[in-house]
CSV table of C-alpha atoms in Angstrom, one decimal:
chain,number,residue,atom,x,y,z
A,1440,UNK,CA,72.1,88.8,87.8
A,1441,UNK,CA,73.7,86.2,87.5
A,1442,UNK,CA,77.9,85.9,87.4
A,1443,UNK,CA,80.7,83.4,86.4
A,1444,UNK,CA,81.7,81.3,83.4
A,1445,UNK,CA,81.7,77.5,84.5
A,1446,UNK,CA,83.7,74.9,81.4
A,1447,UNK,CA,82.1,71.1,82.0
A,1448,UNK,CA,84.6,68.2,80.6
A,1449,UNK,CA,82.5,65.5,81.7
A,1450,UNK,CA,82.2,62.6,78.7
A,1451,UNK,CA,78.5,61.8,79.7
A,1452,UNK,CA,76.5,63.7,77.7
A,1453,UNK,CA,73.4,62.9,79.8
A,1454,UNK,CA,75.5,64.3,82.8
A,1455,UNK,CA,76.2,67.6,80.5
A,1456,UNK,CA,72.4,68.4,79.3
A,1457,UNK,CA,71.5,68.0,83.4
A,1458,UNK,CA,74.5,70.5,84.4
A,1459,UNK,CA,74.1,72.7,81.6
A,1460,UNK,CA,70.2,73.5,82.6
A,1461,UNK,CA,71.2,72.6,86.3
A,1462,UNK,CA,74.1,75.9,86.5
A,1463,UNK,CA,72.8,78.3,83.6
A,1464,UNK,CA,70.3,79.3,86.6
A,1465,UNK,CA,73.4,80.2,88.8
A,1466,UNK,CA,75.5,81.4,86.3
A,1467,UNK,CA,76.5,83.8,83.6
A,1468,UNK,CA,77.6,81.5,81.5
A,1469,UNK,CA,78.2,77.4,81.3
A,1470,UNK,CA,80.4,75.9,78.8
A,1471,UNK,CA,80.6,72.0,78.0
A,1472,UNK,CA,82.8,69.6,76.5
A,1473,UNK,CA,83.3,66.1,76.2
A,1474,UNK,CA,86.9,65.4,76.3
A,1475,UNK,CA,89.6,66.6,77.5
A,1476,UNK,CA,91.5,67.2,74.8
A,1477,UNK,CA,90.1,70.4,73.9
A,1478,UNK,CA,91.1,71.8,77.0
A,1479,UNK,CA,93.6,74.2,76.6
A,1480,UNK,CA,92.0,75.6,73.4
A,1481,UNK,CA,88.9,76.1,74.9
A,1482,UNK,CA,90.8,77.5,78.0
A,1483,UNK,CA,92.2,79.9,75.9
A,1484,UNK,CA,88.8,80.5,73.9
A,1485,UNK,CA,87.0,80.7,77.1
A,1486,UNK,CA,88.6,81.4,79.9
A,1487,UNK,CA,85.9,80.8,82.6
A,1488,UNK,CA,85.7,81.2,85.9
A,1489,UNK,CA,85.6,77.3,87.6
A,1490,UNK,CA,86.4,74.6,85.8
A,1491,UNK,CA,83.9,71.1,86.7
A,1492,UNK,CA,86.6,68.2,85.3
A,1493,UNK,CA,85.6,64.5,85.3
A,1494,UNK,CA,88.2,62.3,86.3
A,1495,UNK,CA,87.8,59.2,84.7
A,1496,UNK,CA,87.1,59.6,80.6
A,1497,UNK,CA,88.6,56.0,79.4
A,1498,UNK,CA,85.4,53.1,79.3
A,1499,UNK,CA,86.4,50.5,82.2
A,1500,UNK,CA,89.3,52.8,83.8
A,1501,UNK,CA,87.8,54.4,87.2
A,1502,UNK,CA,91.2,54.9,89.1
A,1503,UNK,CA,90.9,58.8,88.3
A,1504,UNK,CA,94.4,59.1,86.9
A,1505,UNK,CA,93.2,60.5,83.8
A,1506,UNK,CA,91.4,63.8,86.1
A,1507,UNK,CA,94.7,64.0,88.3
A,1508,UNK,CA,97.0,64.9,84.9
A,1509,UNK,CA,94.2,67.1,83.0
A,1510,UNK,CA,93.9,68.7,86.5
A,1511,UNK,CA,97.7,69.3,86.3
A,1512,UNK,CA,97.5,70.8,83.3
A,1513,UNK,CA,94.9,73.1,83.6
A,1514,UNK,CA,97.1,74.2,86.4
A,1515,UNK,CA,100.5,74.3,84.2
A,1516,UNK,CA,97.8,76.8,82.3
A,1517,UNK,CA,96.7,79.0,85.3
A,1518,UNK,CA,97.3,77.9,88.5
A,1519,UNK,CA,95.2,79.8,90.2
A,1520,UNK,CA,92.1,78.4,87.9
A,1521,UNK,CA,90.0,76.6,90.8
A,1522,UNK,CA,89.3,73.0,89.3
A,1523,UNK,CA,86.7,71.3,90.8
A,1524,UNK,CA,86.5,67.1,90.3
A,1525,UNK,CA,83.7,64.6,89.8
A,1526,UNK,CA,83.8,61.7,90.2
A,1527,UNK,CA,81.5,58.0,90.2
A,1528,UNK,CA,84.0,56.9,93.0
A,1529,UNK,CA,83.9,58.4,96.3
A,1530,UNK,CA,87.7,57.4,97.4
A,1531,UNK,CA,89.2,59.5,100.4
A,1532,UNK,CA,92.6,58.2,99.4
A,1533,UNK,CA,91.5,60.0,95.7
A,1534,UNK,CA,89.8,63.1,97.1
A,1535,UNK,CA,93.2,64.2,99.6
A,1536,UNK,CA,95.5,63.0,96.4
A,1537,UNK,CA,93.5,65.6,94.1
A,1538,UNK,CA,93.3,68.2,96.6
A,1539,UNK,CA,97.5,67.8,97.3
A,1540,UNK,CA,97.7,68.3,93.3
A,1541,UNK,CA,95.4,71.9,93.4
A,1542,UNK,CA,91.7,71.0,93.1
A,1543,UNK,CA,89.3,73.0,94.7
A,1544,UNK,CA,87.2,70.4,95.6
A,1545,UNK,CA,85.8,66.9,95.4
A,1546,UNK,CA,82.0,66.0,94.0
A,1547,UNK,CA,80.7,62.7,94.0
A,1548,UNK,CA,78.1,61.3,91.8
A,1549,UNK,CA,75.2,61.0,91.9
A,1550,UNK,CA,75.2,64.9,92.9
A,1551,UNK,CA,73.5,66.6,94.8
A,1552,UNK,CA,72.2,69.5,93.1
A,1553,UNK,CA,72.6,72.7,96.2
A,1554,UNK,CA,76.0,71.1,97.0
A,1555,UNK,CA,77.0,71.0,93.8
A,1556,UNK,CA,75.7,74.7,93.1
A,1557,UNK,CA,78.3,75.8,96.9
A,1558,UNK,CA,80.5,73.7,95.4
A,1559,UNK,CA,81.2,75.8,92.4
A,1560,UNK,CA,79.7,78.9,93.1
A,1561,UNK,CA,82.7,78.6,96.1
A,1562,UNK,CA,85.1,77.8,93.8
A,1563,UNK,CA,83.9,81.5,91.6
A,1564,UNK,CA,84.3,83.5,95.1
A,1565,UNK,CA,87.9,82.3,95.4
A,1566,UNK,CA,88.7,82.6,92.0
A,1567,UNK,CA,87.4,86.6,92.7
A,1568,UNK,CA,89.3,86.3,95.5
A,1569,UNK,CA,92.7,85.5,93.8
A,1570,UNK,CA,92.1,88.1,90.8
A,1571,UNK,CA,91.6,91.2,93.8
A,1572,UNK,CA,94.8,90.1,95.7
A,1573,UNK,CA,96.6,89.7,91.8
A,1574,UNK,CA,95.2,93.2,90.7
A,1575,UNK,CA,96.8,94.5,93.9
A,1576,UNK,CA,100.5,92.9,93.8
A,1577,UNK,CA,100.1,94.3,90.1
A,1578,UNK,CA,100.0,97.4,91.6
A,1579,UNK,CA,102.5,97.0,93.8
A,1580,UNK,CA,104.9,95.8,91.4
A,1581,UNK,CA,104.1,99.4,90.0
A,1582,UNK,CA,104.6,101.2,92.7
A,1583,UNK,CA,107.9,98.7,92.8
A,1584,UNK,CA,109.5,100.5,90.2
A,1585,UNK,CA,108.4,104.3,90.8
A,1586,UNK,CA,110.6,103.7,93.6
A,1587,UNK,CA,113.3,102.5,92.6
A,1588,UNK,CA,114.0,105.1,89.8
A,1589,UNK,CA,114.0,107.5,93.5
A,1590,UNK,CA,110.4,108.7,92.6
A,1591,UNK,CA,110.3,109.9,96.1
A,1592,UNK,CA,112.5,113.6,96.6
A,1593,UNK,CA,112.6,113.4,101.3
A,1594,UNK,CA,114.5,116.2,101.3
A,1595,UNK,CA,117.6,117.0,103.0
A,1596,UNK,CA,116.3,119.4,106.2
A,1597,UNK,CA,117.9,117.7,109.1
A,1598,UNK,CA,115.2,116.6,110.6
A,1599,UNK,CA,114.3,115.0,106.8
A,1600,UNK,CA,117.4,113.6,107.0
A,1601,UNK,CA,116.4,112.2,110.3
A,1602,UNK,CA,113.0,110.7,109.3
A,1603,UNK,CA,114.5,108.9,105.9
A,1604,UNK,CA,116.9,107.8,108.5
A,1605,UNK,CA,114.2,106.1,110.1
A,1606,UNK,CA,111.7,105.0,107.9
A,1607,UNK,CA,114.3,103.1,106.9
A,1608,UNK,CA,115.2,101.2,110.9
A,1609,UNK,CA,112.1,100.7,111.0
A,1610,UNK,CA,111.0,98.8,107.7
A,1611,UNK,CA,114.2,95.6,109.1
A,1612,UNK,CA,110.2,94.6,112.1
A,1613,UNK,CA,106.9,94.3,112.4
A,1614,UNK,CA,106.4,96.5,114.3
A,1615,UNK,CA,103.1,98.4,114.3
A,1616,UNK,CA,103.7,101.6,113.4
A,1617,UNK,CA,101.4,105.3,113.5
A,1618,UNK,CA,102.9,107.8,111.1
A,1619,UNK,CA,100.8,112.0,111.8
A,1620,UNK,CA,100.8,115.0,110.3
A,1621,UNK,CA,98.9,117.5,108.3
A,1622,UNK,CA,97.2,116.8,105.6
A,1623,UNK,CA,99.5,116.8,102.5
A,1624,UNK,CA,103.1,115.9,104.9
A,1625,UNK,CA,102.8,112.4,102.3
A,1626,UNK,CA,101.5,110.4,105.3
A,1627,UNK,CA,100.9,107.7,102.6
A,1628,UNK,CA,104.5,108.2,100.9
A,1629,UNK,CA,106.1,107.1,104.2
A,1630,UNK,CA,104.2,104.6,104.9
A,1631,UNK,CA,104.3,102.7,101.3
A,1632,UNK,CA,107.9,103.7,101.6
A,1633,UNK,CA,108.3,101.8,104.7
A,1634,UNK,CA,106.7,98.8,103.0
A,1635,UNK,CA,108.7,99.0,99.6
A,1636,UNK,CA,112.1,98.8,101.7
A,1637,UNK,CA,110.9,96.3,104.4
A,1638,UNK,CA,110.8,92.1,104.1
A,1639,UNK,CA,107.3,92.0,102.8
A,1640,UNK,CA,107.4,94.7,100.0
A,1641,UNK,CA,107.0,91.3,97.2
A,1642,UNK,CA,103.4,91.2,98.7
A,1643,UNK,CA,100.8,93.4,98.1
A,1644,UNK,CA,100.1,96.7,100.0
A,1645,UNK,CA,96.5,97.5,100.9
A,1646,UNK,CA,95.7,101.6,101.7
A,1647,UNK,CA,92.2,101.7,103.4
A,1648,UNK,CA,90.6,105.4,104.1
A,1649,UNK,CA,89.2,105.0,107.1
A,1650,UNK,CA,86.7,108.7,107.0
A,1651,UNK,CA,85.7,106.8,104.4
A,1652,UNK,CA,84.3,104.0,105.7
A,1653,UNK,CA,80.1,103.9,106.8
A,1654,UNK,CA,79.4,101.7,110.2
A,1655,UNK,CA,77.2,99.8,108.7
A,1656,UNK,CA,80.1,98.1,105.3
A,1657,UNK,CA,83.1,99.1,108.3
A,1658,UNK,CA,83.4,95.0,108.8
A,1659,UNK,CA,82.9,94.2,105.3
A,1660,UNK,CA,84.9,95.8,104.0
A,1661,UNK,CA,88.1,95.3,106.0
A,1662,UNK,CA,87.0,91.8,107.1
A,1663,UNK,CA,85.0,90.2,104.3
A,1664,UNK,CA,82.2,88.7,103.8
A,1665,UNK,CA,80.0,84.9,103.0
A,1666,UNK,CA,77.2,84.8,100.3
A,1667,UNK,CA,73.7,85.9,101.9
A,1668,UNK,CA,75.3,87.4,105.1
A,1669,UNK,CA,73.3,90.9,104.0
A,1670,UNK,CA,70.6,91.4,100.8
A,1671,UNK,CA,73.5,92.4,98.6
A,1672,UNK,CA,76.6,89.7,99.8
A,1673,UNK,CA,75.3,87.3,96.8
A,1674,UNK,CA,79.0,86.2,96.9
A,1675,UNK,CA,81.9,85.2,99.7
A,1676,UNK,CA,84.2,88.0,99.3
A,1677,UNK,CA,87.8,88.6,100.9
A,1678,UNK,CA,88.2,91.7,103.1
A,1679,UNK,CA,91.3,94.2,103.0
A,1680,UNK,CA,92.8,92.1,105.9
A,1681,UNK,CA,92.7,88.8,103.6
A,1682,UNK,CA,93.6,90.5,100.9
A,1683,UNK,CA,96.8,91.8,102.7
A,1684,UNK,CA,98.1,88.5,103.4
A,1685,UNK,CA,101.6,88.5,103.9
A,1686,UNK,CA,102.1,92.2,102.8
A,1687,UNK,CA,101.4,95.8,104.5
A,1688,UNK,CA,97.4,97.7,105.4
A,1689,UNK,CA,97.5,101.2,105.5
A,1690,UNK,CA,94.3,102.8,107.6
A,1691,UNK,CA,94.9,106.4,107.3
A,1692,UNK,CA,92.2,108.6,108.6
A,1693,UNK,CA,92.1,106.3,111.6
A,1694,UNK,CA,91.0,109.1,113.4
A,1695,UNK,CA,88.1,109.9,112.2
A,1696,UNK,CA,86.8,106.3,113.1
A,1697,UNK,CA,84.1,105.8,115.3
A,1698,UNK,CA,84.1,105.2,118.7
A,1699,UNK,CA,81.7,101.6,118.8
A,1700,UNK,CA,84.5,101.0,115.9
A,1701,UNK,CA,87.4,100.8,117.5
A,1702,UNK,CA,86.4,98.2,119.7
A,1703,UNK,CA,85.8,95.8,117.2
A,1704,UNK,CA,89.8,96.7,115.6
A,1705,UNK,CA,90.9,96.4,118.6
A,1706,UNK,CA,89.6,92.7,118.6
A,1707,UNK,CA,91.8,92.0,115.2
A,1708,UNK,CA,94.9,93.2,115.9
A,1709,UNK,CA,94.9,91.9,119.4
A,1710,UNK,CA,93.8,88.2,118.1
A,1711,UNK,CA,95.6,88.4,114.7
A,1712,UNK,CA,92.6,86.4,113.1
A,1713,UNK,CA,89.3,87.8,111.7
A,1714,UNK,CA,86.2,86.0,111.2
A,1715,UNK,CA,83.9,87.5,108.0
A,1716,UNK,CA,80.7,89.0,107.9
A,1717,UNK,CA,78.1,86.5,108.3
A,1718,UNK,CA,80.8,83.3,109.3
A,1719,UNK,CA,81.8,81.9,112.2
A,1720,UNK,CA,85.1,81.0,110.5
A,1721,UNK,CA,88.2,82.9,112.6
A,1722,UNK,CA,90.8,82.9,109.5
A,1723,UNK,CA,94.3,84.4,110.7
A,1724,UNK,CA,95.8,86.9,109.2
A,1725,UNK,CA,99.3,87.7,109.1
A,1726,UNK,CA,100.2,91.4,107.8
A,1727,UNK,CA,101.9,94.8,108.7
A,1728,UNK,CA,100.6,98.0,110.0
A,1729,UNK,CA,100.7,101.7,109.6
A,1730,UNK,CA,97.6,104.3,111.2
A,1731,UNK,CA,98.2,107.5,109.8
A,1732,UNK,CA,96.2,110.4,111.0
A,1733,UNK,CA,96.1,114.4,110.9
A,1734,UNK,CA,94.5,114.1,114.3
A,1735,UNK,CA,95.7,114.5,118.0
A,1736,UNK,CA,95.2,111.1,119.3
A,1737,UNK,CA,96.6,111.6,122.6
A,1738,UNK,CA,94.0,114.7,122.9
A,1739,UNK,CA,91.5,112.3,121.0
A,1740,UNK,CA,91.6,109.6,124.5
A,1741,UNK,CA,91.7,112.2,126.6
A,1742,UNK,CA,88.4,113.3,125.4
A,1743,UNK,CA,87.0,110.2,125.2
A,1744,UNK,CA,87.0,109.6,121.3
A,1745,UNK,CA,89.5,107.6,120.5
A,1746,UNK,CA,90.2,103.9,122.9
A,1747,UNK,CA,93.3,104.5,125.1
A,1748,UNK,CA,94.4,100.7,124.5
A,1749,UNK,CA,93.8,101.1,120.5
A,1750,UNK,CA,96.2,104.2,120.4
A,1751,UNK,CA,99.2,101.8,122.2
A,1752,UNK,CA,98.3,98.9,119.8
A,1753,UNK,CA,98.8,100.6,117.1
A,1754,UNK,CA,101.4,103.3,117.8
A,1755,UNK,CA,104.7,101.3,118.3
A,1756,UNK,CA,106.9,103.3,117.2
A,1757,UNK,CA,105.7,106.7,116.4
A,1758,UNK,CA,106.6,108.9,113.2
A,1759,UNK,CA,105.7,112.6,112.5
A,1760,UNK,CA,105.8,114.8,108.9
A,1761,UNK,CA,106.2,118.0,109.7
A,1762,UNK,CA,104.3,121.2,107.7
A,1763,UNK,CA,106.1,122.1,104.4
A,1764,UNK,CA,106.2,125.6,106.3
A,1765,UNK,CA,108.6,124.1,109.2
A,1766,UNK,CA,111.5,123.1,106.8
A,1767,UNK,CA,111.5,125.5,104.3
A,1768,UNK,CA,114.9,125.0,103.1
A,1769,UNK,CA,113.4,121.9,101.1
A,1770,UNK,CA,110.9,123.8,99.6
A,1771,UNK,CA,113.9,124.5,96.3
A,1772,UNK,CA,114.8,120.3,96.1
A,1773,UNK,CA,111.0,119.6,96.1
A,1774,UNK,CA,110.4,122.3,93.1
A,1775,UNK,CA,113.2,121.6,90.8
A,1776,UNK,CA,111.6,118.0,92.1
A,1777,UNK,CA,108.4,118.5,90.3
A,1778,UNK,CA,110.0,120.9,88.2
A,1779,UNK,CA,111.5,117.5,86.6
A,1780,UNK,CA,108.1,115.8,86.3
A,1781,UNK,CA,105.7,117.8,85.2
A,1782,UNK,CA,108.2,119.0,82.5
A,1783,UNK,CA,108.8,116.1,80.8
A,1784,UNK,CA,105.4,114.8,81.0
A,1785,UNK,CA,103.9,117.5,79.2
A,1786,UNK,CA,106.7,117.5,77.7
A,1787,UNK,CA,108.5,120.9,78.1
A,1788,UNK,CA,112.3,119.3,79.2
A,1789,UNK,CA,114.8,122.4,79.3
A,1790,UNK,CA,112.3,124.3,81.1
A,1791,UNK,CA,113.9,126.3,84.8
A,1792,UNK,CA,112.6,128.2,87.5
A,1793,UNK,CA,113.8,131.6,87.5
A,1794,UNK,CA,115.4,132.7,90.7
A,1795,UNK,CA,112.0,135.5,91.8
A,1796,UNK,CA,109.6,132.3,91.0
A,1797,UNK,CA,111.6,130.3,93.7
A,1798,UNK,CA,112.1,133.4,96.3
A,1799,UNK,CA,108.2,133.6,96.1
A,1800,UNK,CA,107.2,129.8,96.8
A,1801,UNK,CA,109.9,130.3,99.3
A,1802,UNK,CA,107.7,133.0,101.1
A,1803,UNK,CA,104.8,131.1,101.0
A,1804,UNK,CA,103.3,129.7,104.0
A,1805,UNK,CA,101.5,126.5,102.1
A,1806,UNK,CA,99.0,125.4,104.2
A,1807,UNK,CA,97.9,123.0,102.1
A,1808,UNK,CA,102.1,121.5,102.2
A,1809,UNK,CA,104.0,119.1,99.9
A,1810,UNK,CA,101.1,117.9,98.0
A,1811,UNK,CA,99.9,122.1,97.0
A,1812,UNK,CA,103.7,122.9,95.7
A,1813,UNK,CA,103.5,120.1,94.3
A,1814,UNK,CA,99.8,121.2,92.5
A,1815,UNK,CA,101.6,124.4,91.9
A,1816,UNK,CA,104.4,123.6,90.0
A,1817,UNK,CA,102.4,121.4,87.9
A,1818,UNK,CA,99.7,124.4,87.3
A,1819,UNK,CA,103.0,126.8,86.5
A,1820,UNK,CA,104.4,123.9,84.2
A,1821,UNK,CA,101.4,124.0,81.9
A,1822,UNK,CA,100.9,127.9,82.1
A,1823,UNK,CA,104.2,128.7,80.9
A,1824,UNK,CA,104.6,130.2,78.1
A,1825,UNK,CA,109.4,130.9,78.2
A,1826,UNK,CA,111.9,128.3,79.2
A,1827,UNK,CA,112.0,130.2,81.9
A,1828,UNK,CA,109.0,130.2,85.2
A,1829,UNK,CA,108.0,133.0,86.6
A,1830,UNK,CA,106.6,134.0,90.1
A,1831,UNK,CA,103.0,135.3,88.1
A,1832,UNK,CA,102.9,131.6,86.4
A,1833,UNK,CA,102.2,130.6,89.9
A,1834,UNK,CA,98.8,130.7,91.3
A,1835,UNK,CA,99.3,130.6,94.8
A,1836,UNK,CA,95.9,131.7,97.2
A,1837,UNK,CA,96.0,135.0,99.0
A,1838,UNK,CA,97.7,134.6,102.6
A,1839,UNK,CA,94.2,133.9,104.7
A,1840,UNK,CA,93.2,133.3,108.3
A,1841,UNK,CA,93.1,136.6,109.3
A,1842,UNK,CA,96.3,137.9,111.3
A,1843,UNK,CA,96.2,134.2,112.3
A,1844,UNK,CA,99.9,132.8,113.5
A,1845,UNK,CA,100.8,129.9,111.9
A,1846,UNK,CA,103.0,128.3,113.5
A,1847,UNK,CA,101.4,128.5,116.3
A,1848,UNK,CA,97.7,126.8,115.0
A,1849,UNK,CA,97.1,123.1,116.4
A,1850,UNK,CA,96.8,120.2,113.5
A,1851,UNK,CA,93.0,120.8,114.3
A,1852,UNK,CA,93.4,124.8,114.1
A,1853,UNK,CA,94.6,124.4,111.1
A,1854,UNK,CA,92.5,122.2,109.1
A,1855,UNK,CA,89.4,124.3,110.3
A,1856,UNK,CA,90.8,127.0,109.2
A,1857,UNK,CA,91.5,125.2,105.9
A,1858,UNK,CA,87.7,123.9,105.0
A,1859,UNK,CA,86.5,127.5,106.0
A,1860,UNK,CA,88.8,129.4,103.4
A,1861,UNK,CA,88.6,126.4,101.5
A,1862,UNK,CA,83.9,126.9,101.9
A,1863,UNK,CA,84.2,130.1,100.7
A,1864,UNK,CA,86.1,130.4,97.9
A,1865,UNK,CA,84.5,127.3,96.2
A,1866,UNK,CA,80.8,129.3,97.7
A,1867,UNK,CA,80.0,125.6,99.3
A,1868,UNK,CA,80.5,124.0,96.3
A,1869,UNK,CA,81.3,120.4,98.2
A,1870,UNK,CA,83.1,118.7,95.2
A,1871,UNK,CA,85.7,121.6,94.3
A,1872,UNK,CA,85.8,121.6,98.0
A,1873,UNK,CA,87.3,117.7,98.4
A,1874,UNK,CA,89.5,118.9,95.0
A,1875,UNK,CA,91.2,121.6,97.1
A,1876,UNK,CA,92.3,120.0,100.1
A,1877,UNK,CA,92.7,116.6,98.6
A,1878,UNK,CA,90.1,115.0,100.5
A,1879,UNK,CA,87.6,112.7,99.2
A,1880,UNK,CA,83.6,114.1,99.9
A,1881,UNK,CA,82.5,111.2,102.9
A,1882,UNK,CA,86.1,112.4,104.4
A,1883,UNK,CA,85.4,116.2,104.0
A,1884,UNK,CA,81.8,115.7,105.4
A,1885,UNK,CA,83.0,114.1,108.6
A,1886,UNK,CA,85.3,117.1,108.9
A,1887,UNK,CA,82.6,119.6,108.9
A,1888,UNK,CA,80.4,117.0,111.3
A,1889,UNK,CA,83.4,117.4,113.9
A,1890,UNK,CA,84.5,121.1,113.8
A,1891,UNK,CA,80.5,122.3,113.2
A,1892,UNK,CA,80.9,124.0,110.0
């Protein structure tokens, strides 16, 4: 299916007719305009993805100044809207001036059909990439507004105070950071806070779940691709590295990255440039890299499952988030933090936690960590019919593990046990298991394969 909308502005009706016939084969819609005087209203009405703009409209005038003027008017309306200029006079100085003023490209009449279509399609791809980056920045702005309202609760335990101070110290640099910790401890929250208090906070924070990316899509997702690189590559597309330009790239579940793909990631991190799939032009990238995993990368290096050079490349600074069971003094604070959030969300203001309820929370082992506590509080707020939440309002898992000492479990051992127990409770329903554990289905399949479950 053809995609994209093109607005052609030219005073030659024969040119317009020819372009309509040509371009309708490649774009979703083609709009024609014989005079630029209606540009303002047409831009608002049509919201085109690309504008093909003639440079001369007055008889006997071929300076191109008219095109430059209307180019500036389009840029005032939408600075990100790609404009390809169209003229019968090949003037290098004029072309350079037009590009400096913001034109995407320059096409000379009489035109070559294939070259014109390729130029417009490249401009359309540029438009899509700009929209994606703008969307990411809007999401980041919204997140920043939330963070500025103190929507993060770190806790008051000594270990979390130390972690809080470390995040703020590290955020001032561009050092690569590796965050480790069990599922549900808040690794992405810490990564976002690193971005929020850094000098890059006005640019995008781009998160990628490495466990959910298949090997065949790895390069396309991270590095982008050019049109025709593979069967479904209908347009050029920027990857996650380009989307995070100037900002922070967060690679979650980095320990799940297949060994052959680790070399490709290492090459990019060393050269600080990417090449899109199917392309040959190196593109410099300026990103702050933050990675996270719940796996023991040092042990994986010993087992030849993770490249040692990549591990040290991403591990300039190591931040370890302790499990909730090791900082139980933070549970009342966290519980009341989430209580305030969900009491407001569900219009149950004034709701409180009874002391026996807090004691019950403190005595639980929290295999799902802070994420599980958050979900437990939300359910309790929904179920509670009084002004005080009682122990009976909490639906917690039984202390499972067949006598296993959770304090002595490794990260991998605890994760395997959690998955096994969840599989039993949900009778092998993968969607239910993934939802309960707070991970994606591809990540769940990867872990099941890892632990031979």
